[in-house]
Amino acid sequence: MIEIDDFITRAQILSMNGDTQGQKDQIIGELTRLRQRFLSRHNEYKVLLQSAISFFHNYSRVEETLAKSRERYAQLPNDLLNAETMLKELIAEKESILKLLKFTSGEGKELIRKIGDQFAESSVNCSVLKFLSKLEEHRLTGERTWSEREKALIRKIETCQIIIEKSQINRDLEMLMKEIETRRKNIGTSYELIQRDLMNFASISENLNV
């Protein structure tokens, strides 16, 4: 673009040195149009480059986020509260990553369209298509892993709930047995008192008869 500007300047200088017989305007006009086309193409390439940078940046984010997600949910908690919390976090994270996957896939398809507009045939499109294929593989693998983790967490939550309910039932039974034992002792004591009173009454009756 600097050379084009230099040519335009030279043409203007030449016109000041004498009659160019109309060639000056023609030269300047052609160079100006060339400069405009160059600037337009330059802007198109700039937009294309920015799109490519954004796509590959988000692709890296997808892979990094998926790797962290697999590591985070590899080990299940042993208590109910942490299991319920992890399940909520897993569902929220799954939705977030799926949105990122969808957005990045859309970026890749748009990048392919832009490259196609600029170049009839390009090996870059083949590379982008490969990355789009990998994105789809990541989505399928991620959904399968998330589904397995969700089911495992739900089973863990149900198991924890059963254990808690069983412990509560055992405590209730223990309290009930203690209450029965207390009542049994109270009933036994009352029975002994009644027996003694009856014996005393019988003894008194015999004495009276004598």
Short mmCIF file of C-alpha atoms in Angstrom, two decimals:
data_model
loop_
_atom_site.label_atom_id
_atom_site.label_comp_id
_atom_site.label_asym_id
_atom_site.label_seq_id
_atom_site.Cartn_x
_atom_site.Cartn_y
_atom_site.Cartn_z
CA MET A 1 0.00 0.00 0.00
CA ILE A 2 2.99 2.31 0.63
CA GLU A 3 4.20 1.80 -2.98
CA ILE A 4 0.73 2.67 -4.33
CA ASP A 5 0.69 5.88 -2.28
CA ASP A 6 4.19 6.64 -3.58
CA PHE A 7 3.08 6.15 -7.19
CA ILE A 8 0.13 8.50 -6.68
CA THR A 9 2.45 11.13 -5.22
CA ARG A 10 4.86 10.79 -8.13
CA ALA A 11 2.01 11.16 -10.63
CA GLN A 12 0.92 14.35 -8.91
CA ILE A 13 4.50 15.68 -9.02
CA LEU A 14 4.81 14.84 -12.71
CA SER A 15 1.61 16.73 -13.47
CA MET A 16 3.12 19.83 -11.94
CA ASN A 17 6.06 19.66 -14.37
CA GLY A 18 4.02 19.90 -17.50
CA ASP A 19 1.06 18.69 -19.49
CA THR A 20 0.55 14.94 -19.15
CA GLN A 21 -2.19 15.02 -21.79
CA GLY A 22 -4.79 13.58 -19.42
CA GLN A 23 -2.65 10.66 -18.45
CA LYS A 24 -2.24 12.02 -14.92
CA ASP A 25 -5.92 11.69 -14.09
CA GLN A 26 -6.05 8.24 -15.61
CA ILE A 27 -3.00 7.05 -13.70
CA ILE A 28 -4.20 8.53 -10.41
CA GLY A 29 -7.69 7.10 -10.92
CA GLU A 30 -6.41 3.59 -11.62
CA LEU A 31 -4.00 3.71 -8.70
CA THR A 32 -6.73 5.02 -6.40
CA ARG A 33 -9.06 2.20 -7.41
CA LEU A 34 -6.23 -0.28 -6.89
CA ARG A 35 -5.55 1.18 -3.47
CA GLN A 36 -9.24 0.90 -2.52
CA ARG A 37 -9.36 -2.73 -3.67
CA PHE A 38 -6.22 -3.44 -1.71
CA LEU A 39 -7.65 -1.84 1.43
CA SER A 40 -10.89 -3.74 1.00
CA ARG A 41 -9.04 -7.04 0.57
CA HIS A 42 -6.80 -6.17 3.51
CA ASN A 43 -9.86 -5.61 5.73
CA GLU A 44 -11.40 -8.87 4.56
CA TYR A 45 -8.21 -10.75 5.43
CA LYS A 46 -8.09 -9.00 8.78
CA VAL A 47 -11.66 -10.10 9.59
CA LEU A 48 -10.82 -13.62 8.38
CA LEU A 49 -7.76 -13.75 10.61
CA GLN A 50 -9.71 -12.51 13.63
CA SER A 51 -12.37 -15.16 12.99
CA ALA A 52 -9.71 -17.88 12.79
CA ILE A 53 -8.05 -16.70 16.02
CA SER A 54 -11.39 -16.66 17.84
CA PHE A 55 -12.34 -20.14 16.57
CA PHE A 56 -9.07 -21.81 17.56
CA HIS A 57 -9.03 -19.99 20.91
CA ASN A 58 -12.51 -21.28 21.76
CA TYR A 59 -11.59 -24.74 20.49
CA SER A 60 -8.73 -24.79 23.00
CA ARG A 61 -11.14 -23.65 25.72
CA VAL A 62 -13.47 -26.54 24.88
CA GLU A 63 -10.71 -29.13 25.22
CA GLU A 64 -9.35 -27.59 28.41
CA THR A 65 -12.80 -27.31 30.03
CA LEU A 66 -13.73 -30.89 29.12
CA ALA A 67 -10.47 -32.21 30.59
CA LYS A 68 -11.06 -30.34 33.86
CA SER A 69 -14.67 -31.55 33.96
CA ARG A 70 -13.61 -35.20 33.59
CA GLU A 71 -11.07 -34.80 36.37
CA ARG A 72 -13.46 -32.92 38.68
CA TYR A 73 -16.21 -35.55 38.58
CA ALA A 74 -14.04 -38.67 38.50
CA GLN A 75 -14.38 -39.22 42.27
CA LEU A 76 -17.85 -39.27 43.84
CA PRO A 77 -18.47 -37.90 47.36
CA ASN A 78 -19.64 -40.14 50.18
CA ASP A 79 -22.14 -37.84 51.87
CA LEU A 80 -25.57 -36.67 50.77
CA LEU A 81 -24.95 -32.91 50.85
CA ASN A 82 -21.80 -33.02 48.71
CA ALA A 83 -23.42 -35.48 46.30
CA GLU A 84 -26.43 -33.19 45.79
CA THR A 85 -24.13 -30.18 45.34
CA MET A 86 -21.95 -32.01 42.83
CA LEU A 87 -25.01 -33.07 40.81
CA LYS A 88 -26.20 -29.46 40.54
CA GLU A 89 -22.70 -28.30 39.54
CA LEU A 90 -22.42 -31.08 36.96
CA ILE A 91 -25.73 -30.15 35.30
CA ALA A 92 -24.83 -26.44 35.22
CA GLU A 93 -21.34 -27.14 33.86
CA LYS A 94 -22.71 -29.49 31.21
CA GLU A 95 -25.08 -26.80 29.93
CA SER A 96 -22.27 -24.22 29.89
CA ILE A 97 -19.88 -26.45 27.95
CA LEU A 98 -22.58 -27.46 25.47
CA LYS A 99 -23.24 -23.76 24.78
CA LEU A 100 -19.51 -23.22 24.21
CA LEU A 101 -19.39 -26.24 21.90
CA LYS A 102 -22.35 -24.97 19.89
CA PHE A 103 -20.90 -21.45 19.65
CA THR A 104 -17.46 -22.72 18.61
CA SER A 105 -18.97 -25.04 16.02
CA GLY A 106 -20.89 -22.08 14.60
CA GLU A 107 -17.66 -20.08 14.45
CA GLY A 108 -15.98 -22.89 12.52
CA LYS A 109 -18.79 -23.11 9.97
CA GLU A 110 -18.74 -19.33 9.49
CA LEU A 111 -14.95 -19.44 9.08
CA ILE A 112 -15.28 -22.06 6.36
CA ARG A 113 -17.82 -19.85 4.57
CA LYS A 114 -15.51 -16.82 4.75
CA ILE A 115 -12.53 -18.80 3.49
CA GLY A 116 -14.66 -20.13 0.64
CA ASP A 117 -15.60 -16.55 -0.31
CA GLN A 118 -11.92 -15.58 -0.49
CA PHE A 119 -10.40 -18.70 -2.00
CA ALA A 120 -11.99 -21.14 -4.42
CA GLU A 121 -10.01 -24.03 -2.96
CA SER A 122 -8.07 -23.96 0.27
CA SER A 123 -6.38 -26.55 2.46
CA VAL A 124 -7.32 -24.36 5.43
CA ASN A 125 -10.95 -25.40 4.99
CA CYS A 126 -9.93 -29.04 5.31
CA SER A 127 -8.14 -28.25 8.57
CA VAL A 128 -11.15 -26.40 9.97
CA LEU A 129 -13.42 -29.29 8.95
CA LYS A 130 -11.18 -31.68 10.90
CA PHE A 131 -11.49 -29.49 13.99
CA LEU A 132 -15.27 -29.34 13.55
CA SER A 133 -15.31 -33.15 13.40
CA LYS A 134 -13.31 -33.27 16.62
CA LEU A 135 -15.75 -30.86 18.25
CA GLU A 136 -18.60 -33.24 17.43
CA GLU A 137 -16.59 -36.13 18.91
CA HIS A 138 -16.00 -34.06 22.06
CA ARG A 139 -19.74 -33.34 22.30
CA LEU A 140 -20.72 -36.99 21.99
CA THR A 141 -18.04 -38.15 24.44
CA GLY A 142 -18.92 -35.37 26.87
CA GLU A 143 -22.65 -36.14 26.82
CA ARG A 144 -21.95 -39.84 27.40
CA THR A 145 -19.63 -39.07 30.31
CA TRP A 146 -22.04 -36.53 31.83
CA SER A 147 -24.90 -39.01 31.58
CA GLU A 148 -22.86 -41.70 33.36
CA ARG A 149 -21.79 -39.25 36.10
CA GLU A 150 -25.37 -38.02 36.57
CA LYS A 151 -26.68 -41.57 36.97
CA ALA A 152 -23.85 -42.43 39.38
CA LEU A 153 -24.54 -39.31 41.47
CA ILE A 154 -28.27 -40.02 41.56
CA ARG A 155 -27.55 -43.57 42.77
CA LYS A 156 -25.16 -42.17 45.38
CA ILE A 157 -27.80 -39.69 46.57
CA GLU A 158 -30.43 -42.45 46.81
CA THR A 159 -27.99 -44.68 48.73
CA CYS A 160 -27.15 -41.86 51.16
CA GLN A 161 -30.86 -41.18 51.69
CA ILE A 162 -31.51 -44.88 52.42
CA ILE A 163 -28.63 -44.95 54.93
CA ILE A 164 -29.94 -41.82 56.64
CA GLU A 165 -33.48 -43.20 56.78
CA LYS A 166 -32.20 -46.54 58.09
CA SER A 167 -30.23 -44.78 60.82
CA GLN A 168 -33.31 -42.77 61.77
CA ILE A 169 -35.44 -45.94 61.91
CA ASN A 170 -32.82 -47.62 64.13
CA ARG A 171 -32.81 -44.63 66.47
CA ASP A 172 -36.60 -44.63 66.61
CA LEU A 173 -36.63 -48.37 67.33
CA GLU A 174 -34.04 -47.95 70.06
CA MET A 175 -36.10 -45.21 71.70
CA LEU A 176 -39.23 -47.37 71.41
CA MET A 177 -37.48 -50.36 73.03
CA LYS A 178 -36.30 -48.17 75.90
CA GLU A 179 -39.82 -46.87 76.40
CA ILE A 180 -41.24 -50.43 76.37
CA GLU A 181 -38.63 -51.55 78.88
CA THR A 182 -39.44 -48.61 81.14
CA ARG A 183 -43.14 -49.35 80.93
CA ARG A 184 -42.51 -53.03 81.58
CA LYS A 185 -40.56 -52.24 84.72
CA ASN A 186 -43.27 -49.84 85.85
CA ILE A 187 -45.94 -52.46 85.23
CA GLY A 188 -43.88 -55.07 87.11
CA THR A 189 -43.46 -52.79 90.10
CA SER A 190 -47.18 -52.00 90.13
CA TYR A 191 -48.01 -55.71 89.95
CA GLU A 192 -45.74 -56.47 92.89
CA LEU A 193 -47.39 -53.72 94.93
CA ILE A 194 -50.84 -55.10 94.09
CA GLN A 195 -49.70 -58.61 95.07
CA ARG A 196 -48.37 -57.36 98.38
CA ASP A 197 -51.52 -55.40 99.11
CA LEU A 198 -53.63 -58.44 98.36
CA MET A 199 -51.53 -60.56 100.69
CA ASN A 200 -51.78 -57.96 103.42
CA PHE A 201 -55.54 -57.79 102.90
CA ALA A 202 -55.80 -61.56 103.07
CA SER A 203 -53.77 -61.65 106.28
CA ILE A 204 -55.92 -58.98 107.85
CA SER A 205 -59.07 -60.85 106.83
CA GLU A 206 -57.79 -64.06 108.47
CA ASN A 207 -57.01 -62.24 111.70
CA LEU A 208 -60.43 -60.74 111.75
CA ASN A 209 -62.03 -64.13 111.28
CA VAL A 210 -60.08 -65.53 114.21
#
